[in-house]
Short mmCIF file of C-alpha atoms in Angstrom, two decimals:
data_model
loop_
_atom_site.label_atom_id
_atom_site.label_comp_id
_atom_site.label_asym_id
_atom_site.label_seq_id
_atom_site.Cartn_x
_atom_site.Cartn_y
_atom_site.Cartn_z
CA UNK A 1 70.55 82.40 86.29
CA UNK A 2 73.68 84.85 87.07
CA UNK A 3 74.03 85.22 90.57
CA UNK A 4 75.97 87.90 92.34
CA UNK A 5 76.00 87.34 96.01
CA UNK A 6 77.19 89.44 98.81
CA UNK A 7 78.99 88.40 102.01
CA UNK A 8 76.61 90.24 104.33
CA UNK A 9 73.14 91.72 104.14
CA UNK A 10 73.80 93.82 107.30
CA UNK A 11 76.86 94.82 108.86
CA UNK A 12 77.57 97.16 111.74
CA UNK A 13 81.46 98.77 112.31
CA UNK A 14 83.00 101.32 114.47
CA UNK A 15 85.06 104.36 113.09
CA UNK A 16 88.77 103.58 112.45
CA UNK A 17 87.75 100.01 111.79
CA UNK A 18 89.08 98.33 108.46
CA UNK A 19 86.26 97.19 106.52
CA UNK A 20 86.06 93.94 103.55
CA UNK A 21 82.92 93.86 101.85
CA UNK A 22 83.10 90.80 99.41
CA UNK A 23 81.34 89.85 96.10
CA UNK A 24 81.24 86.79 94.01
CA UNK A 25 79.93 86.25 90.83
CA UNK A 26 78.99 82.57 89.68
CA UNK A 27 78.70 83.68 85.53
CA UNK A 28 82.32 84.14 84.39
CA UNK A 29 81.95 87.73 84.22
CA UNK A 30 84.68 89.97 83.11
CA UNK A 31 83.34 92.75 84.32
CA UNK A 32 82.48 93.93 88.06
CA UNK A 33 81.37 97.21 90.14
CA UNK A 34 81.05 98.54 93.39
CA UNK A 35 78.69 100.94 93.92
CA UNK A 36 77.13 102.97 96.87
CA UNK A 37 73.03 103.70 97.72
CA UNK A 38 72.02 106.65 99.12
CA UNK A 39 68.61 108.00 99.69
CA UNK A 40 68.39 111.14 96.95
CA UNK A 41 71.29 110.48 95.59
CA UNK A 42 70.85 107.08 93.46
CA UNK A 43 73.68 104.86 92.98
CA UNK A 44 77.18 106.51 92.54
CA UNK A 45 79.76 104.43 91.32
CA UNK A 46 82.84 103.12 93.77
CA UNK A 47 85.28 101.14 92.16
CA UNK A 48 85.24 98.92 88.55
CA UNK A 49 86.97 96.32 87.02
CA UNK A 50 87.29 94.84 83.90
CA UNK A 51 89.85 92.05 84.21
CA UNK A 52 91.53 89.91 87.02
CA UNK A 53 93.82 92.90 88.91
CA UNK A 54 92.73 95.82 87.14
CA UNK A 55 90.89 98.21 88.68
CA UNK A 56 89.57 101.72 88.18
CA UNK A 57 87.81 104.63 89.88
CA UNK A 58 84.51 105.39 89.44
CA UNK A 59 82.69 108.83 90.71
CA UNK A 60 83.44 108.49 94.01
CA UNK A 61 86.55 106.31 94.96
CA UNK A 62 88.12 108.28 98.37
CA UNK A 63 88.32 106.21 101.19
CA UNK A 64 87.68 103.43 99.51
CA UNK A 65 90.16 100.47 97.49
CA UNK A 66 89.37 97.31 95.68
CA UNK A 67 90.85 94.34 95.39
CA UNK A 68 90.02 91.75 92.15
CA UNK A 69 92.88 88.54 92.47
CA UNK A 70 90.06 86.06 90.92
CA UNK A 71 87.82 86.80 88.10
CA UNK A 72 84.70 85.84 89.86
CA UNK A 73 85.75 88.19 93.40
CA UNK A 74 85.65 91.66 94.12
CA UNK A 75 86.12 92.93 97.21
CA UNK A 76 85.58 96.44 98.72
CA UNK A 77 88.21 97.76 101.64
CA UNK A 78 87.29 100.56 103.55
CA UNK A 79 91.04 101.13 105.24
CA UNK A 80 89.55 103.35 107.80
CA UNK A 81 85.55 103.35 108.10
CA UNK A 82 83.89 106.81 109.08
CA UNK A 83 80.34 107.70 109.56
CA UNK A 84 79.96 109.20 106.56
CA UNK A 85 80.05 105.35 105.26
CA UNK A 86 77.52 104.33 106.43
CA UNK A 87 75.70 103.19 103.64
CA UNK A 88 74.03 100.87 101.18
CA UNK A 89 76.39 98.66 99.01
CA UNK A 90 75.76 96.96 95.64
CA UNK A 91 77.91 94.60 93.78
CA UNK A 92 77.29 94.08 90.19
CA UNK A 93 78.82 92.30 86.99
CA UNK A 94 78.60 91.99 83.27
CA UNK A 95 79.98 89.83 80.21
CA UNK A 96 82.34 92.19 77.72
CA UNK A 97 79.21 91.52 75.41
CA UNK A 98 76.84 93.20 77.20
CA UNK A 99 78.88 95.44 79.54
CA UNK A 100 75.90 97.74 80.60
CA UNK A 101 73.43 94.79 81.54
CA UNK A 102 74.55 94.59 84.99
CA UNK A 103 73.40 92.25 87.38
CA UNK A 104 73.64 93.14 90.45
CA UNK A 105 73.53 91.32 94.14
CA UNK A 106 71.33 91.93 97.16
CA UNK A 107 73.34 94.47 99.06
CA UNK A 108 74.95 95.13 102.23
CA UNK A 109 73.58 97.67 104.35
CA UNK A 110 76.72 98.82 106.23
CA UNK A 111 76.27 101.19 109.43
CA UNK A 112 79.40 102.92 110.87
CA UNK A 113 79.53 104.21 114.71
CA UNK B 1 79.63 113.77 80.17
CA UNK B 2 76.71 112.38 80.67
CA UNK B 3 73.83 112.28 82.95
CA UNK B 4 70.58 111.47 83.94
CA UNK B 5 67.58 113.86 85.31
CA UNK B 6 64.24 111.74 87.07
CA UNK B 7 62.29 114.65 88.21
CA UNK B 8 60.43 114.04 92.00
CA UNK B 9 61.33 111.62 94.34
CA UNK B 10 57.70 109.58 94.53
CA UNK B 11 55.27 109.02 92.27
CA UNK B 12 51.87 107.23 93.79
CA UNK B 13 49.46 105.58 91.73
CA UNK B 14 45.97 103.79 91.85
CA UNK B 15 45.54 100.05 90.95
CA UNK B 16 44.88 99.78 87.13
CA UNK B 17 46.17 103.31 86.65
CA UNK B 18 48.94 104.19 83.86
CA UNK B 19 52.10 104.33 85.55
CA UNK B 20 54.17 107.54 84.11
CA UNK B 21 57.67 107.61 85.12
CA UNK B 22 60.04 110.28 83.73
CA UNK B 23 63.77 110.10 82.26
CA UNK B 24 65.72 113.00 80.32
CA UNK B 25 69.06 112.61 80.07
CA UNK B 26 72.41 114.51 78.37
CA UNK B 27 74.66 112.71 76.47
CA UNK B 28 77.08 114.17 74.19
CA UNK B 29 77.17 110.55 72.16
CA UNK B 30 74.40 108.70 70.61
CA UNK B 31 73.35 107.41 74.28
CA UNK B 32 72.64 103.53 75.35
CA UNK B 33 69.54 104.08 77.62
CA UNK B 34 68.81 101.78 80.81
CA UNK B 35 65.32 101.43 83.18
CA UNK B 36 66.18 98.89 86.27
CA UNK B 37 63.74 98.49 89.05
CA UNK B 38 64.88 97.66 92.65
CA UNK B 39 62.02 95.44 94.98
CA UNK B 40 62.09 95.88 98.83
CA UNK B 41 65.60 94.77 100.13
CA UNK B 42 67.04 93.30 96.81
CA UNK B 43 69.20 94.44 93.80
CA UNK B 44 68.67 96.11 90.96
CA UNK B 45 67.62 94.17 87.95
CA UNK B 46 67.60 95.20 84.46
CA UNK B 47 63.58 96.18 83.46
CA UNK B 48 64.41 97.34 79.92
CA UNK B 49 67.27 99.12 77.35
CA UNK B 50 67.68 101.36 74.39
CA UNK B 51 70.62 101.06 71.95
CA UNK B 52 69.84 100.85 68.34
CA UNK B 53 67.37 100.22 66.02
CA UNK B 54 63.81 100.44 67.03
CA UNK B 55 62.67 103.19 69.68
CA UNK B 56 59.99 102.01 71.53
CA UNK B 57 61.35 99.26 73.84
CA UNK B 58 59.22 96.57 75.87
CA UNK B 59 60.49 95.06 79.01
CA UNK B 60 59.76 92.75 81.29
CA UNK B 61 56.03 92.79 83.61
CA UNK B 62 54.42 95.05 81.33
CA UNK B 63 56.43 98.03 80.65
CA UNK B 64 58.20 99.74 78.18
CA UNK B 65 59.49 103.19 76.76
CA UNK B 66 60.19 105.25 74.33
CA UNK B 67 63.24 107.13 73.06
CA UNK B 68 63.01 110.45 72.21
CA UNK B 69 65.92 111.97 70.75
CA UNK B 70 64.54 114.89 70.18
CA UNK B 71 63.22 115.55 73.67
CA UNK B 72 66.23 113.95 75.09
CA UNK B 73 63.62 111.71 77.06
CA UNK B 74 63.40 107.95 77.78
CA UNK B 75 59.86 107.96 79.79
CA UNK B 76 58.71 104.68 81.57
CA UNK B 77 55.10 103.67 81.12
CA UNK B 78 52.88 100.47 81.96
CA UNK B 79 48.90 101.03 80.62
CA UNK B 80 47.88 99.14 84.14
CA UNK B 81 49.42 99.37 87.33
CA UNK B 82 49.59 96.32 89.69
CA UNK B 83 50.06 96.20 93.37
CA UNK B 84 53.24 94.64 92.64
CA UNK B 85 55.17 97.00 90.93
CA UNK B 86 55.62 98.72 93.75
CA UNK B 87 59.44 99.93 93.99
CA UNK B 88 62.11 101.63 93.27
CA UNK B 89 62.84 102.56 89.46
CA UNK B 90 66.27 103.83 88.27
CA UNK B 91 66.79 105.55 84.74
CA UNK B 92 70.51 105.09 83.38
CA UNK B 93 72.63 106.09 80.77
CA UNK B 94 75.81 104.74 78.76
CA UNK B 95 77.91 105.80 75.78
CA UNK B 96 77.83 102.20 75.09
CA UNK B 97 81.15 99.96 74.18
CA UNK B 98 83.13 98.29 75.66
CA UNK B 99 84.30 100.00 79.39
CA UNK B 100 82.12 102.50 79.45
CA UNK B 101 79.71 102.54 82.86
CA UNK B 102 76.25 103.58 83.71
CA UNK B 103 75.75 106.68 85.05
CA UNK B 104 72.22 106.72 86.83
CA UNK B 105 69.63 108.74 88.25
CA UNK B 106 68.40 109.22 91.55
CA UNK B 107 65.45 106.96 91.66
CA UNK B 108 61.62 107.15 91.51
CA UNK B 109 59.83 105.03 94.33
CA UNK B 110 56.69 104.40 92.90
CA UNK B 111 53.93 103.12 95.14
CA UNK B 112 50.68 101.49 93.95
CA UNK B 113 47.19 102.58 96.25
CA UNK B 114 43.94 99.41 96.57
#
């Protein structure tokens, strides 16, 4: 079974912090997303990659960067957390075959104060 | 561009009852079409897809749906509800290939009444 895990289920900051939510994918994956849950709103892309250092933006990418030095890690910086952060975050990944299956991981429910 | 419309926010059902969730969508390319379902405090996971060939698509725990092209509509449907479907049920939508990314809708919670 693919298994994307997260580094934390819940995590609280304060504004100003700097922020590493961290993925890992077990499958050999080239392909990984961040995304963000909101109530109403659905999931709204971060951050994608598609290869080891390459990265691009998805729908919503300010205040946000990614890192990808491994193929099997993705991480999500937030350089300078703000309320408006807070947040739901999924990690997900797919082969090149079947890019749109994504699989994704539990989430981390991030709260900013 | 393309994008995905689920109309209402919550959709309740009884026990045994047909489960009706809707999907239309815009796409200005022959579209890849997506259901995933999201239990309580986990992930999404992949419930069923469209892409070629035959347009009525089953899926995993019952369900499936059918692709209307001319109604620009991917509708969700299970003939019996069970108490555990209950969840969160996202409609998506690709141009298919490779890098190209899902673009999804804003979610039906669907709960299931005794």
């Amino acid at each position: 079974d693919v298994k994307v895990t997260q580094s934390s289920r819940y995590l609280v900051k304060r504004t100003g912090e700097k922020v590493f939510l961290e993925c890992v994918q077990d499958m050999d994956h080239e392909n990984m997303f961040w995304y963000r849950q909101d109530p109403g709103l659905g999931l709204r892309l971060i951050y994608f990659s598609y290869d080891v250092k390459m990265k691009e933006k998805g729908d919503i990418p300010e205040g946000y960067s990614v890192s990808r030095e491994k193929k099997e890690r993705f991480s999500l910086i937030l350089e300078s957390a703000s309320t408006n952060q807070t947040s739901m975050y999924l990690c997900a990944s797919s082969s090149n075959r079947r890019v749109n299956e994504q699989f994704f991981g539990p989430g981390t429910r991030l709260t900013v104060l | 561009a393309q994008s995905v419309t689920q109309l209402g926010s919550h959709v309740s059902v009884s026990e045994g009852a047909l489960v009706l969730l809707r999907c239309n969508y815009s796409s200005s390319v022959p579209p890849y079409l997506f259901w995933y379902v999201q239990y309580p405090n986990q992930g999404l996971q992949l419930l069923l897809k469209y892409t070629t060939g035959a347009t009525l698509v089953k899926g995993i725990n019952g369900f499936e749906a059918e692709f209307k092209k001319s109604e620009t509509s991917f509708h969700l449907t299970k003939p019996s509800a069970h108490m555990s479907d209950a969840a969160e049920y996202f409609c998506a939508v690709s141009r298919g290939g490779a890098n190209s990314k899902l673009t999804f809708g804003k979610g039906i919670t669907l709960s299931v009444r005794p």
